[in-house]
Amino acid sequence: TVFTDVRSATRGIIGYNDPDLVDGLITTHDEKKQAFLEYWEVVGETVVSSKEKELYDQVNEQIQQYWELDQQAINTGKVDMEEKRMQAQELMQNQVAPLYNETMRELMNENVREGDSLSSILNIMGFIFLLIIVGVIVLAIIIATRMEHAISQGIAAPLDALAKRLETFSQGNLSDPFPTLNLSLIHI
C-alpha cells in the first residue's frame, strides 16, 4: 500500500503544475518511500527459504530499478514545462508502470502460493488434531469403562459373598465365618 502511495505521489508530481501542490506531493512521496524502505527491511528479516531469498533478491533489484526510474521521472516532470512533464509521464507509462506491475505481481503471487501452502498444512494439522482428540476420548472411555468394571466388581463381589453367608446364616449355619473385606487389596 505504501509503495502504491509512492507511485501515486510521483504521478501527481509530474501531472500537476501548481508548485505548492507539487511540493506537498514531493514530501508525501519521500515519507511514503521511507516508510516502504522500513517495511521492506522487515520483509527481508522474515525471509526463510532459498526460494523466498531468491524472490526477495529479485524483487529488491527491481525495486532499486524502480527508484531510479521514479526519481528520473520526478526530476524530468516536476518542472513547469509541459513538454518535460509529458516526457516524464511517458517514462512512467512505458518503463516505471511495467516494472511496478511485474515487481508487485511476482511478490503477490509468491505470497498467495505461500498462503495456500500454509492453509493446506493447517487444514491437515487440524484434521490430525481432531483425530488425536477423538482417539483420546475413545481411550478415556475405554479406561473409564474398565475402571468402572473393576470398581463395581470390587464392591459387588464382597456384597455377594456377604449375601450368600447371610442366607446360610438364616438357614441355621452358625459355624461358617462371615466374609471379611481386605481394604489393602482395593486399588482405585
CSV table of N, CA and C in Angstrom, one decimal, residues 73-164:
chain,number,residue,atom,x,y,z
A,73,ALA,N,11.8,10.2,-13.5
A,73,ALA,CA,10.5,10.8,-13.9
A,73,ALA,C,10.2,12.1,-13.1
A,74,ILE,N,10.5,12.0,-11.8
A,74,ILE,CA,10.3,13.2,-10.9
A,74,ILE,C,11.1,14.4,-11.4
A,75,ASN,N,12.4,14.1,-11.6
A,75,ASN,CA,13.3,15.2,-12.0
A,75,ASN,C,12.9,15.8,-13.3
A,76,THR,N,12.5,14.9,-14.2
A,76,THR,CA,12.1,15.4,-15.6
A,76,THR,C,10.7,16.1,-15.5
A,77,GLY,N,9.8,15.6,-14.7
A,77,GLY,CA,8.4,16.1,-14.8
A,77,GLY,C,8.0,17.2,-13.8
A,78,LYS,N,8.8,17.5,-12.8
A,78,LYS,CA,8.4,18.5,-11.8
A,78,LYS,C,8.7,19.9,-12.3
A,79,VAL,N,9.3,20.1,-13.4
A,79,VAL,CA,9.5,21.4,-14.0
A,79,VAL,C,8.2,22.0,-14.5
A,80,ASP,N,8.2,23.3,-14.8
A,80,ASP,CA,7.0,23.9,-15.3
A,80,ASP,C,6.8,23.9,-16.8
A,81,MET,N,7.5,23.0,-17.4
A,81,MET,CA,7.4,22.9,-18.9
A,81,MET,C,6.5,21.7,-19.3
A,82,GLU,N,5.5,22.0,-20.0
A,82,GLU,CA,4.6,20.9,-20.4
A,82,GLU,C,5.2,19.8,-21.2
A,83,GLU,N,6.2,20.1,-22.0
A,83,GLU,CA,6.9,19.1,-22.8
A,83,GLU,C,7.7,18.1,-21.9
A,84,LYS,N,8.3,18.6,-20.8
A,84,LYS,CA,9.1,17.8,-19.9
A,84,LYS,C,8.1,16.9,-19.1
A,85,ARG,N,7.0,17.5,-18.7
A,85,ARG,CA,6.0,16.7,-17.9
A,85,ARG,C,5.5,15.6,-18.8
A,86,MET,N,5.3,15.8,-20.1
A,86,MET,CA,4.8,14.7,-21.0
A,86,MET,C,5.9,13.6,-21.1
A,87,GLN,N,7.2,14.0,-21.2
A,87,GLN,CA,8.2,13.0,-21.2
A,87,GLN,C,8.2,12.2,-20.0
A,88,ALA,N,8.1,12.9,-18.8
A,88,ALA,CA,8.0,12.2,-17.6
A,88,ALA,C,6.8,11.2,-17.5
A,89,GLN,N,5.7,11.6,-18.0
A,89,GLN,CA,4.5,10.8,-18.0
A,89,GLN,C,4.7,9.6,-18.9
A,90,GLU,N,5.4,9.8,-20.0
A,90,GLU,CA,5.7,8.7,-20.9
A,90,GLU,C,6.7,7.7,-20.3
A,91,LEU,N,7.6,8.2,-19.6
A,91,LEU,CA,8.6,7.4,-18.8
A,91,LEU,C,7.8,6.5,-17.8
A,92,MET,N,6.9,7.2,-17.1
A,92,MET,CA,6.1,6.5,-16.1
A,92,MET,C,5.3,5.4,-16.7
A,93,GLN,N,4.7,5.7,-17.8
A,93,GLN,CA,3.8,4.8,-18.5
A,93,GLN,C,4.5,3.6,-19.2
A,94,ASN,N,5.6,3.9,-19.8
A,94,ASN,CA,6.3,2.9,-20.6
A,94,ASN,C,7.4,2.1,-19.8
A,95,GLN,N,8.0,2.7,-18.8
A,95,GLN,CA,9.0,1.9,-18.1
A,95,GLN,C,8.7,1.7,-16.6
A,96,VAL,N,8.3,2.7,-15.9
A,96,VAL,CA,8.0,2.6,-14.5
A,96,VAL,C,6.8,1.7,-14.2
A,97,ALA,N,5.7,1.9,-14.9
A,97,ALA,CA,4.5,1.2,-14.6
A,97,ALA,C,4.7,-0.3,-14.9
A,98,PRO,N,5.3,-0.7,-16.0
A,98,PRO,CA,5.5,-2.2,-16.2
A,98,PRO,C,6.4,-2.8,-15.1
A,99,LEU,N,7.4,-2.1,-14.7
A,99,LEU,CA,8.3,-2.6,-13.7
A,99,LEU,C,7.6,-2.7,-12.3
A,100,TYR,N,6.7,-1.7,-12.0
A,100,TYR,CA,5.9,-1.8,-10.8
A,100,TYR,C,5.0,-3.0,-10.9
A,101,ASN,N,4.3,-3.2,-12.0
A,101,ASN,CA,3.4,-4.3,-12.2
A,101,ASN,C,4.1,-5.6,-12.0
A,102,GLU,N,5.2,-5.8,-12.7
A,102,GLU,CA,6.0,-7.0,-12.6
A,102,GLU,C,6.5,-7.3,-11.2
A,103,THR,N,7.0,-6.3,-10.6
A,103,THR,CA,7.5,-6.5,-9.2
A,103,THR,C,6.4,-6.9,-8.2
A,104,MET,N,5.3,-6.1,-8.2
A,104,MET,CA,4.3,-6.4,-7.3
A,104,MET,C,3.5,-7.7,-7.6
A,105,ARG,N,3.4,-8.0,-8.9
A,105,ARG,CA,2.7,-9.2,-9.3
A,105,ARG,C,3.4,-10.5,-8.8
A,106,GLU,N,4.7,-10.5,-9.0
A,106,GLU,CA,5.5,-11.6,-8.6
A,106,GLU,C,5.5,-11.8,-7.1
A,107,LEU,N,5.7,-10.7,-6.4
A,107,LEU,CA,5.7,-10.7,-4.9
A,107,LEU,C,4.3,-11.2,-4.4
A,108,MET,N,3.2,-10.7,-5.0
A,108,MET,CA,1.9,-11.1,-4.5
A,108,MET,C,1.6,-12.6,-4.9
A,109,ASN,N,2.1,-13.0,-6.1
A,109,ASN,CA,1.9,-14.4,-6.4
A,109,ASN,C,2.6,-15.3,-5.5
A,110,GLU,N,3.8,-15.0,-5.1
A,110,GLU,CA,4.5,-15.8,-4.1
A,110,GLU,C,3.8,-15.8,-2.8
A,111,ASN,N,3.3,-14.7,-2.3
A,111,ASN,CA,2.6,-14.6,-1.1
A,111,ASN,C,1.3,-15.5,-1.1
A,112,VAL,N,0.7,-15.5,-2.3
A,112,VAL,CA,-0.5,-16.3,-2.4
A,112,VAL,C,-0.1,-17.8,-2.4
A,113,ARG,N,0.9,-18.1,-3.1
A,113,ARG,CA,1.4,-19.5,-3.1
A,113,ARG,C,1.7,-20.0,-1.6
A,114,GLU,N,2.5,-19.1,-0.9
A,114,GLU,CA,2.8,-19.5,0.5
A,114,GLU,C,1.6,-19.6,1.3
A,115,GLY,N,0.6,-18.6,1.1
A,115,GLY,CA,-0.6,-18.7,1.9
A,115,GLY,C,-1.4,-19.9,1.7
A,116,ASP,N,-1.5,-20.3,0.4
A,116,ASP,CA,-2.2,-21.6,0.0
A,116,ASP,C,-1.5,-22.8,0.7
A,117,SER,N,-0.2,-22.8,0.6
A,117,SER,CA,0.5,-23.9,1.2
A,117,SER,C,0.3,-24.0,2.7
A,118,LEU,N,0.4,-22.8,3.3
A,118,LEU,CA,0.2,-22.8,4.8
A,118,LEU,C,-1.2,-23.2,5.1
A,119,SER,N,-2.2,-22.8,4.3
A,119,SER,CA,-3.6,-23.1,4.6
A,119,SER,C,-3.8,-24.7,4.5
A,120,SER,N,-3.1,-25.3,3.5
A,120,SER,CA,-3.2,-26.7,3.3
A,120,SER,C,-2.6,-27.4,4.5
A,121,ILE,N,-1.5,-27.0,5.0
A,121,ILE,CA,-0.8,-27.6,6.1
A,121,ILE,C,-1.6,-27.4,7.4
A,122,LEU,N,-2.2,-26.2,7.6
A,122,LEU,CA,-3.1,-26.0,8.8
A,122,LEU,C,-4.3,-26.9,8.7
A,123,ASN,N,-4.9,-27.1,7.5
A,123,ASN,CA,-6.1,-28.0,7.4
A,123,ASN,C,-5.7,-29.4,7.8
A,124,ILE,N,-4.5,-29.9,7.3
A,124,ILE,CA,-4.1,-31.2,7.6
A,124,ILE,C,-3.8,-31.4,9.1
A,125,MET,N,-3.2,-30.4,9.7
A,125,MET,CA,-2.9,-30.4,11.1
A,125,MET,C,-4.2,-30.4,11.9
A,126,GLY,N,-5.1,-29.6,11.5
A,126,GLY,CA,-6.4,-29.6,12.2
A,126,GLY,C,-7.1,-30.9,12.1
A,127,PHE,N,-7.1,-31.6,11.0
A,127,PHE,CA,-7.6,-32.9,10.9
A,127,PHE,C,-6.9,-33.9,11.8
A,128,ILE,N,-5.6,-33.8,11.8
A,128,ILE,CA,-4.8,-34.7,12.7
A,128,ILE,C,-5.1,-34.5,14.1
A,129,PHE,N,-5.2,-33.2,14.5
A,129,PHE,CA,-5.5,-32.9,15.9
A,129,PHE,C,-6.9,-33.4,16.3
A,130,LEU,N,-7.9,-33.3,15.3
A,130,LEU,CA,-9.2,-33.8,15.5
A,130,LEU,C,-9.2,-35.3,15.8
A,131,LEU,N,-8.4,-36.0,15.0
A,131,LEU,CA,-8.2,-37.5,15.1
A,131,LEU,C,-7.6,-37.8,16.5
A,132,ILE,N,-6.6,-37.0,16.9
A,132,ILE,CA,-6.0,-37.3,18.2
A,132,ILE,C,-7.0,-37.0,19.3
A,133,ILE,N,-7.8,-36.0,19.2
A,133,ILE,CA,-8.8,-35.7,20.3
A,133,ILE,C,-9.8,-36.8,20.3
A,134,VAL,N,-10.3,-37.3,19.2
A,134,VAL,CA,-11.2,-38.4,19.2
A,134,VAL,C,-10.6,-39.6,19.8
A,135,GLY,N,-9.3,-39.9,19.4
A,135,GLY,CA,-8.6,-41.1,20.0
A,135,GLY,C,-8.5,-41.0,21.5
A,136,VAL,N,-8.2,-39.8,22.0
A,136,VAL,CA,-8.0,-39.6,23.4
A,136,VAL,C,-9.4,-39.8,24.1
A,137,ILE,N,-10.4,-39.3,23.5
A,137,ILE,CA,-11.8,-39.5,24.1
A,137,ILE,C,-12.1,-41.0,24.1
A,138,VAL,N,-11.9,-41.7,23.0
A,138,VAL,CA,-12.2,-43.1,23.0
A,138,VAL,C,-11.4,-43.9,24.0
A,139,LEU,N,-10.1,-43.6,24.1
A,139,LEU,CA,-9.2,-44.2,25.1
A,139,LEU,C,-9.7,-43.9,26.5
A,140,ALA,N,-10.1,-42.7,26.8
A,140,ALA,CA,-10.6,-42.3,28.1
A,140,ALA,C,-11.9,-43.1,28.4
A,141,ILE,N,-12.7,-43.3,27.4
A,141,ILE,CA,-14.0,-44.1,27.6
A,141,ILE,C,-13.6,-45.5,27.9
A,142,ILE,N,-12.7,-46.1,27.2
A,142,ILE,CA,-12.3,-47.5,27.4
A,142,ILE,C,-11.7,-47.6,28.8
A,143,ILE,N,-10.8,-46.7,29.2
A,143,ILE,CA,-10.2,-46.8,30.5
A,143,ILE,C,-11.2,-46.6,31.6
A,144,ALA,N,-12.1,-45.7,31.4
A,144,ALA,CA,-13.2,-45.4,32.4
A,144,ALA,C,-14.1,-46.6,32.6
A,145,THR,N,-14.4,-47.3,31.4
A,145,THR,CA,-15.3,-48.5,31.5
A,145,THR,C,-14.6,-49.6,32.2
A,146,ARG,N,-13.3,-49.8,32.0
A,146,ARG,CA,-12.5,-50.9,32.7
A,146,ARG,C,-12.4,-50.5,34.2
A,147,MET,N,-12.2,-49.3,34.5
A,147,MET,CA,-12.1,-48.9,35.9
A,147,MET,C,-13.5,-49.1,36.6
A,148,GLU,N,-14.5,-48.7,35.9
A,148,GLU,CA,-15.9,-48.8,36.4
A,148,GLU,C,-16.1,-50.3,36.7
A,149,HIS,N,-15.8,-51.2,35.8
A,149,HIS,CA,-16.0,-52.6,35.9
A,149,HIS,C,-15.2,-53.1,37.1
A,150,ALA,N,-13.9,-52.7,37.2
A,150,ALA,CA,-13.1,-53.2,38.4
A,150,ALA,C,-13.6,-52.7,39.7
A,151,ILE,N,-14.0,-51.4,39.7
A,151,ILE,CA,-14.6,-50.9,41.0
A,151,ILE,C,-15.9,-51.6,41.3
A,152,SER,N,-16.7,-51.7,40.3
A,152,SER,CA,-18.0,-52.4,40.6
A,152,SER,C,-17.8,-53.8,41.1
A,153,GLN,N,-16.9,-54.5,40.5
A,153,GLN,CA,-16.6,-55.9,40.9
A,153,GLN,C,-16.0,-55.9,42.3
A,154,GLY,N,-15.2,-54.9,42.6
A,154,GLY,CA,-14.6,-54.8,43.9
A,154,GLY,C,-15.6,-54.5,45.0
A,155,ILE,N,-16.7,-53.9,44.6
A,155,ILE,CA,-17.8,-53.6,45.6
A,155,ILE,C,-18.8,-54.8,45.6
A,156,ALA,N,-19.1,-55.3,44.4
A,156,ALA,CA,-20.2,-56.3,44.3
A,156,ALA,C,-19.8,-57.7,44.8
A,157,ALA,N,-18.5,-58.1,44.6
A,157,ALA,CA,-18.1,-59.4,45.0
A,157,ALA,C,-18.2,-59.6,46.5
A,158,PRO,N,-17.7,-58.7,47.3
A,158,PRO,CA,-17.8,-58.9,48.8
A,158,PRO,C,-19.3,-58.8,49.2
A,159,LEU,N,-20.1,-58.0,48.6
A,159,LEU,CA,-21.5,-57.9,48.9
A,159,LEU,C,-22.2,-59.2,48.6
A,160,ASP,N,-21.9,-59.8,47.4
A,160,ASP,CA,-22.5,-61.1,47.1
A,160,ASP,C,-22.1,-62.2,48.0
A,161,ALA,N,-20.8,-62.2,48.4
A,161,ALA,CA,-20.3,-63.2,49.4
A,161,ALA,C,-21.1,-63.0,50.8
A,162,LEU,N,-21.3,-61.7,51.1
A,162,LEU,CA,-22.0,-61.4,52.4
A,162,LEU,C,-23.4,-61.9,52.3
A,163,ALA,N,-24.1,-61.6,51.1
A,163,ALA,CA,-25.5,-62.0,50.9
A,163,ALA,C,-25.6,-63.5,51.0
A,164,LYS,N,-24.7,-64.3,50.4
A,164,LYS,CA,-24.7,-65.8,50.5
A,164,LYS,C,-24.5,-66.2,51.9
